[in-house]
Each structure stands twice: as C-alpha cells, then as structure tokens.
Amino acid sequence: MPHESQEPLLPAPRGPVSAAVVEYLRGAGPLPRPEDVAAAPVYGDDLQLALYLCYELHYRGFAGVAPECEWDPDLLRTRAALEHRFLSALRADTPVHDSVQDALAGILVEPVDGTGVSHHLRDRGELWQVREYAAQRSLYHLKEADPHAWVLPRLWGRAKAGMAAVEFDEFGGGRPDRVHARLYADLMADLGLDTTYGRYLDAASAELLATVNLMSLFGLHRSLRGALVGHFAAVEITSSPGSRRLAEAMRRTGAGAAAEFFYDEHVEADAVHEQVVRHEVIGGLLEQEPHLAPDVAFGIDATGHVEDRFAARLLADWTAGRSSLRTPLESEMSGIP
C-alpha cells in the first residue's frame, strides 16, 4: 500500500539555488541570491528542482518543514523570480499556434510514423525502461488531477461543470480505489517500485520536473487559467492513443495486471474526456472569456514543448544504452547493471 499521507523527504540539492531553498526550508540558511537565480540554466536541474520545492509546499509539503512555509513571503518572492524565468523561457521557446483551433488540430491527429516514448516502449522497450518511465512519471501521476482542480473556482457555467465532471472521474467517481493516483500506485507496485509519494524526486530528470512545474505554474495563478485549461486539454486529448500504446507495452514486457489496467482505464476514460474538454471546458470558457484564446493555445503548445523535451531526454539516454535516471532504481527487477 502507498504511504498516501506521508510527507516526502527533502531531496538532495542540485546546485546553489536548490541548495539554498533546501537549507531555508530546514531553517538553516538564507534563500538564494538573486544573481544565482538569474544565472541558473532555466531548464536545468538546479532551477527546476528549486521551483519544484516551492510548488510542493502547496501539495503535501515535506517532512520536517513547517506548514507555514507555504505562505512565507520571502520564499514566495523567490518563487516568483524562479517562475518569471521559467514562464519567460516558455513564452520565448514555445512555437504557439495562431488560434485554439489550430493548436487543437495539431494534437487531434497523430502522425502516421510516430517516434515518441510510448511508441518506443510498445515496440522495443525493455522492462527496465518501463520501470524508469514509471518512476519518473510518478511525480506527475501521483498528483495527476490535483493542480487542475485549482482552476475550478476560476471558472463558471459550462466550463466549470465540464471541468468538474472530468475531475470527478480522475478522482475515482467517489470510489477511493479508482482514484487515478491510486491506480498509478498499483501500477508502480506491479513494477516493484516504491509507491511512497515523492520517492523518486532525487532520481527524476530536470526535463520531468519541468512537466510537473508547468502544471503547477498554470494551476496556481488565476491569470494563467486559460493556459491551465489548454494544458488540461493537451493532456486529455493525447492521453487515449498514448495510453493504448503504453497498455500494449505493459502487456509485452510482462509488467503486470495493474500496470495494464492503469493505461487501459485511460484509453476509455480519456476518449470521453477529450470530447468534454473540447466542447464544454474550452468552448464554455471562450464563450464567456474570448480574450483568453491566446492563453489556451499557449497552454496546449507549452505542454507539447516540455513533453517533447522530456521524451527527447528519455530516448537519447535509452538509445545510448544508459539509464535516464539521476540515481539508480532498486536493484531487483532492474534489468541493467
């Protein structure tokens, strides 16, 4: 069983910025200097971990860290500086479609010859690669629907009703055993992974942290509610075909029944969710607030941008025959030295 209520441990720092944030959370040192924040590579380990640490205080927090740190004004100023760098880079680096319709069209039709991570795992992935993917993705899937729930107070009418309907399914439709985060923990157990929340933070790449930081960034800011809806749409629309391939990968590699079920569940559920998100959530939002259309398109395209970077990192590592993780998994079932 997963340790669902346990606060995760603080991770090892990855540079001067994340080291200063860790020490501040421990009550043992000052926050990072502005010049260190400005100098840290925006998509790199140090900045992305520091931002993740700030965001995690709004989820489960960390063991030994006072709950009051969530709203510490000095820490919030540091978070704002980190966010500014991340959001500025996303706006500069993401090719954004001219309209929501064009952005949606870009993800509604899959290329004939796909080359992504789900294709790799389905066609030739090994069990150790499946385990690495599951370990990294746990930082996302064990909080899968949580940041999207933050947008509910910022919506009304059709958009709110549609969003709530999809979130209700994500949270198990009233059944704790069907909460998607619970199902993902079952998948991890099938793969011999530790299901403790936050267990693989030290192992996860900067590229994975950016995918989680993106949804936290959009979810925590009312001004970015359109981008959060775009992110939600991108996730739901691309989930069903990707989950079908991953379900096949689980079967081919012998990952286990719960691992297969998690992705089989997403094939069916997200095919329905896609329609609701497009017609009710996006349609309802833009009917009420048409000026948010550029933000919705940005949210869709920025999601693709960070996911593409994560996929490129995984495939580059695996093609070279090396682990994609910063720290090794447990030796049992690993399949690699």
CSV table of C-alpha atoms in Angstrom, one decimal, residues 46-233:
chain,number,residue,atom,x,y,z
A,46,ASP,CA,19.1,23.4,-10.1
A,47,LEU,CA,16.3,25.9,-11.1
A,48,GLN,CA,13.7,23.2,-11.9
A,49,LEU,CA,14.3,21.5,-8.5
A,50,ALA,CA,14.2,24.8,-6.6
A,51,LEU,CA,10.9,25.7,-8.3
A,52,TYR,CA,9.5,22.2,-7.7
A,53,LEU,CA,10.4,22.5,-4.0
A,54,CYS,CA,8.5,25.8,-3.8
A,55,TYR,CA,5.4,24.3,-5.5
A,56,GLU,CA,5.4,21.2,-3.5
A,57,LEU,CA,4.6,23.2,-0.4
A,58,HIS,CA,1.1,23.7,-1.9
A,59,TYR,CA,0.6,19.9,-2.2
A,60,ARG,CA,2.0,17.6,0.5
A,61,GLY,CA,4.9,19.7,1.8
A,62,PHE,CA,8.0,18.0,3.2
A,63,ALA,CA,8.8,16.1,6.3
A,64,GLY,CA,10.2,18.4,9.0
A,65,VAL,CA,9.2,21.6,7.1
A,66,ALA,CA,6.7,23.9,8.9
A,67,PRO,CA,3.3,24.1,7.1
A,68,GLU,CA,3.6,27.9,7.4
A,69,CYS,CA,6.4,27.9,4.8
A,70,GLU,CA,3.6,27.6,2.2
A,71,TRP,CA,2.9,31.3,2.5
A,72,ASP,CA,6.3,32.5,3.7
A,73,PRO,CA,6.5,36.0,2.0
A,74,ASP,CA,10.3,35.8,1.4
A,75,LEU,CA,10.0,32.3,-0.1
A,76,LEU,CA,7.1,33.5,-2.3
A,77,ARG,CA,9.4,36.3,-3.6
A,78,THR,CA,12.0,33.7,-4.5
A,79,ARG,CA,9.4,31.5,-6.2
A,80,ALA,CA,8.2,34.5,-8.2
A,81,ALA,CA,11.7,35.1,-9.5
A,82,LEU,CA,12.0,31.4,-10.5
A,83,GLU,CA,8.6,31.5,-12.1
A,84,HIS,CA,9.4,34.6,-14.1
A,85,ARG,CA,12.4,32.9,-15.6
A,86,PHE,CA,10.5,29.7,-16.4
A,87,LEU,CA,7.5,31.4,-17.8
A,88,SER,CA,9.6,33.8,-19.9
A,89,ALA,CA,11.6,30.9,-21.3
A,90,LEU,CA,8.4,29.1,-22.2
A,91,ARG,CA,6.9,32.1,-23.9
A,92,ALA,CA,10.2,32.6,-25.9
A,93,ASP,CA,10.8,29.0,-26.8
A,94,THR,CA,7.3,27.6,-27.5
A,95,PRO,CA,6.0,27.9,-31.1
A,96,VAL,CA,2.4,28.9,-30.4
A,97,HIS,CA,-0.4,28.4,-32.9
A,98,ASP,CA,-2.4,31.4,-34.2
A,99,SER,CA,-5.6,30.0,-32.8
A,100,VAL,CA,-7.0,27.5,-30.4
A,101,GLN,CA,-8.5,25.5,-33.3
A,102,ASP,CA,-5.1,25.3,-34.9
A,103,ALA,CA,-3.5,24.2,-31.6
A,104,LEU,CA,-6.1,21.5,-31.1
A,105,ALA,CA,-5.7,20.3,-34.7
A,106,GLY,CA,-2.1,19.8,-34.0
A,107,ILE,CA,-2.8,17.2,-31.3
A,108,LEU,CA,-6.0,15.7,-32.5
A,109,VAL,CA,-4.4,13.9,-35.5
A,110,GLU,CA,-1.4,11.7,-34.8
A,111,PRO,CA,1.5,11.4,-37.3
A,112,VAL,CA,1.5,8.1,-39.3
A,113,ASP,CA,5.0,7.2,-38.2
A,114,GLY,CA,5.2,8.1,-34.5
A,115,THR,CA,8.5,8.1,-32.8
A,116,GLY,CA,7.7,9.1,-29.2
A,117,VAL,CA,8.3,7.3,-25.9
A,118,SER,CA,5.0,5.4,-26.0
A,119,HIS,CA,5.9,4.1,-29.5
A,120,HIS,CA,9.4,3.1,-28.3
A,121,LEU,CA,8.1,1.3,-25.2
A,122,ARG,CA,5.4,-0.5,-27.2
A,123,ASP,CA,7.6,-1.7,-30.0
A,124,ARG,CA,11.0,-2.4,-28.4
A,125,GLY,CA,11.2,-1.1,-24.9
A,126,GLU,CA,12.7,-3.3,-22.2
A,127,LEU,CA,11.3,-3.8,-18.7
A,128,TRP,CA,14.0,-1.6,-17.1
A,129,GLN,CA,13.0,1.2,-19.3
A,130,VAL,CA,9.3,0.8,-18.4
A,131,ARG,CA,10.3,0.9,-14.7
A,132,GLU,CA,12.3,4.1,-15.3
A,133,TYR,CA,9.5,5.7,-17.1
A,134,ALA,CA,7.0,4.8,-14.4
A,135,ALA,CA,9.4,6.0,-11.6
A,136,GLN,CA,9.8,9.4,-13.2
A,137,ARG,CA,6.2,9.8,-14.2
A,138,SER,CA,5.2,9.1,-10.6
A,139,LEU,CA,5.9,12.7,-9.7
A,140,TYR,CA,3.2,13.6,-12.2
A,141,HIS,CA,0.7,10.8,-11.8
A,142,LEU,CA,0.6,10.7,-8.0
A,143,LYS,CA,-0.7,14.2,-8.2
A,144,GLU,CA,-2.3,13.9,-11.7
A,145,ALA,CA,-5.5,15.8,-11.3
A,146,ASP,CA,-4.7,18.0,-8.3
A,147,PRO,CA,-3.3,21.2,-10.0
A,148,HIS,CA,-6.2,21.1,-12.5
A,149,ALA,CA,-8.6,21.3,-9.5
A,150,TRP,CA,-7.2,24.7,-8.7
A,151,VAL,CA,-8.9,26.2,-11.7
A,152,LEU,CA,-12.4,25.3,-10.7
A,153,PRO,CA,-13.0,28.4,-8.5
A,154,ARG,CA,-11.9,30.5,-11.5
A,155,LEU,CA,-14.5,29.0,-13.9
A,156,TRP,CA,-18.2,29.1,-14.1
A,157,GLY,CA,-21.1,27.8,-16.2
A,158,ARG,CA,-20.4,25.2,-18.9
A,159,ALA,CA,-16.6,25.4,-18.4
A,160,LYS,CA,-16.9,24.7,-14.6
A,161,ALA,CA,-19.4,21.9,-15.0
A,162,GLY,CA,-17.4,20.2,-17.7
A,163,MET,CA,-14.1,20.6,-15.7
A,164,ALA,CA,-15.8,19.2,-12.6
A,165,ALA,CA,-17.2,16.2,-14.5
A,166,VAL,CA,-13.8,15.2,-15.8
A,167,GLU,CA,-12.1,15.8,-12.4
A,168,PHE,CA,-14.7,13.7,-10.7
A,169,ASP,CA,-13.6,10.8,-12.9
A,170,GLU,CA,-10.0,11.5,-12.2
A,171,PHE,CA,-10.7,11.3,-8.5
A,172,GLY,CA,-12.4,7.9,-8.9
A,173,GLY,CA,-16.0,8.9,-9.2
A,174,GLY,CA,-16.4,8.7,-5.5
A,175,ARG,CA,-14.5,5.4,-5.1
A,176,PRO,CA,-11.1,5.7,-3.4
A,177,ASP,CA,-9.9,2.5,-5.1
A,178,ARG,CA,-10.5,4.1,-8.5
A,179,VAL,CA,-8.7,7.4,-7.9
A,180,HIS,CA,-6.2,7.6,-10.8
A,181,ALA,CA,-3.4,8.3,-8.5
A,182,ARG,CA,-4.3,5.2,-6.5
A,183,LEU,CA,-4.3,3.2,-9.8
A,184,TYR,CA,-0.9,4.5,-10.6
A,185,ALA,CA,0.4,3.4,-7.3
A,186,ASP,CA,-0.9,-0.1,-8.1
A,187,LEU,CA,1.0,0.1,-11.4
A,188,MET,CA,4.2,1.0,-9.5
A,189,ALA,CA,3.7,-1.9,-7.1
A,190,ASP,CA,3.4,-4.3,-10.1
A,191,LEU,CA,6.7,-3.0,-11.3
A,192,GLY,CA,8.4,-3.5,-8.0
A,193,LEU,CA,8.7,0.3,-7.4
A,194,ASP,CA,8.3,2.1,-4.1
A,195,THR,CA,4.8,3.7,-4.1
A,196,THR,CA,5.7,6.4,-1.5
A,197,TYR,CA,4.6,9.8,-2.7
A,198,GLY,CA,7.7,11.7,-3.9
A,199,ARG,CA,10.0,8.7,-3.5
A,200,TYR,CA,11.7,9.3,-6.9
A,201,LEU,CA,12.3,13.0,-6.8
A,202,ASP,CA,16.0,12.5,-6.5
A,203,ALA,CA,16.0,10.2,-9.5
A,204,ALA,CA,13.9,12.4,-11.8
A,205,SER,CA,15.5,14.4,-14.6
A,206,ALA,CA,15.1,18.2,-14.9
A,207,GLU,CA,13.0,17.5,-18.0
A,208,LEU,CA,10.5,15.6,-16.0
A,209,LEU,CA,10.5,18.2,-13.2
A,210,ALA,CA,9.6,20.9,-15.9
A,211,THR,CA,6.5,18.9,-16.9
A,212,VAL,CA,5.2,18.9,-13.3
A,213,ASN,CA,6.3,22.5,-12.7
A,214,LEU,CA,4.3,23.6,-15.8
A,215,MET,CA,1.0,22.4,-14.5
A,216,SER,CA,1.7,23.8,-11.0
A,217,LEU,CA,2.6,27.2,-12.5
A,218,PHE,CA,-0.6,27.3,-14.6
A,219,GLY,CA,-2.7,26.0,-11.7
A,220,LEU,CA,-1.5,28.4,-9.0
A,221,HIS,CA,-2.1,31.6,-11.0
A,222,ARG,CA,-5.6,32.9,-11.8
A,223,SER,CA,-4.0,35.0,-14.6
A,224,LEU,CA,-3.0,31.7,-16.3
A,225,ARG,CA,-6.3,30.0,-16.0
A,226,GLY,CA,-6.6,29.9,-19.8
A,227,ALA,CA,-3.2,28.2,-20.1
A,228,LEU,CA,-4.2,25.7,-17.4
A,229,VAL,CA,-7.3,24.8,-19.5
A,230,GLY,CA,-5.0,24.4,-22.5
A,231,HIS,CA,-2.7,22.2,-20.6
A,232,PHE,CA,-5.7,20.1,-19.4
A,233,ALA,CA,-6.9,19.8,-23.0
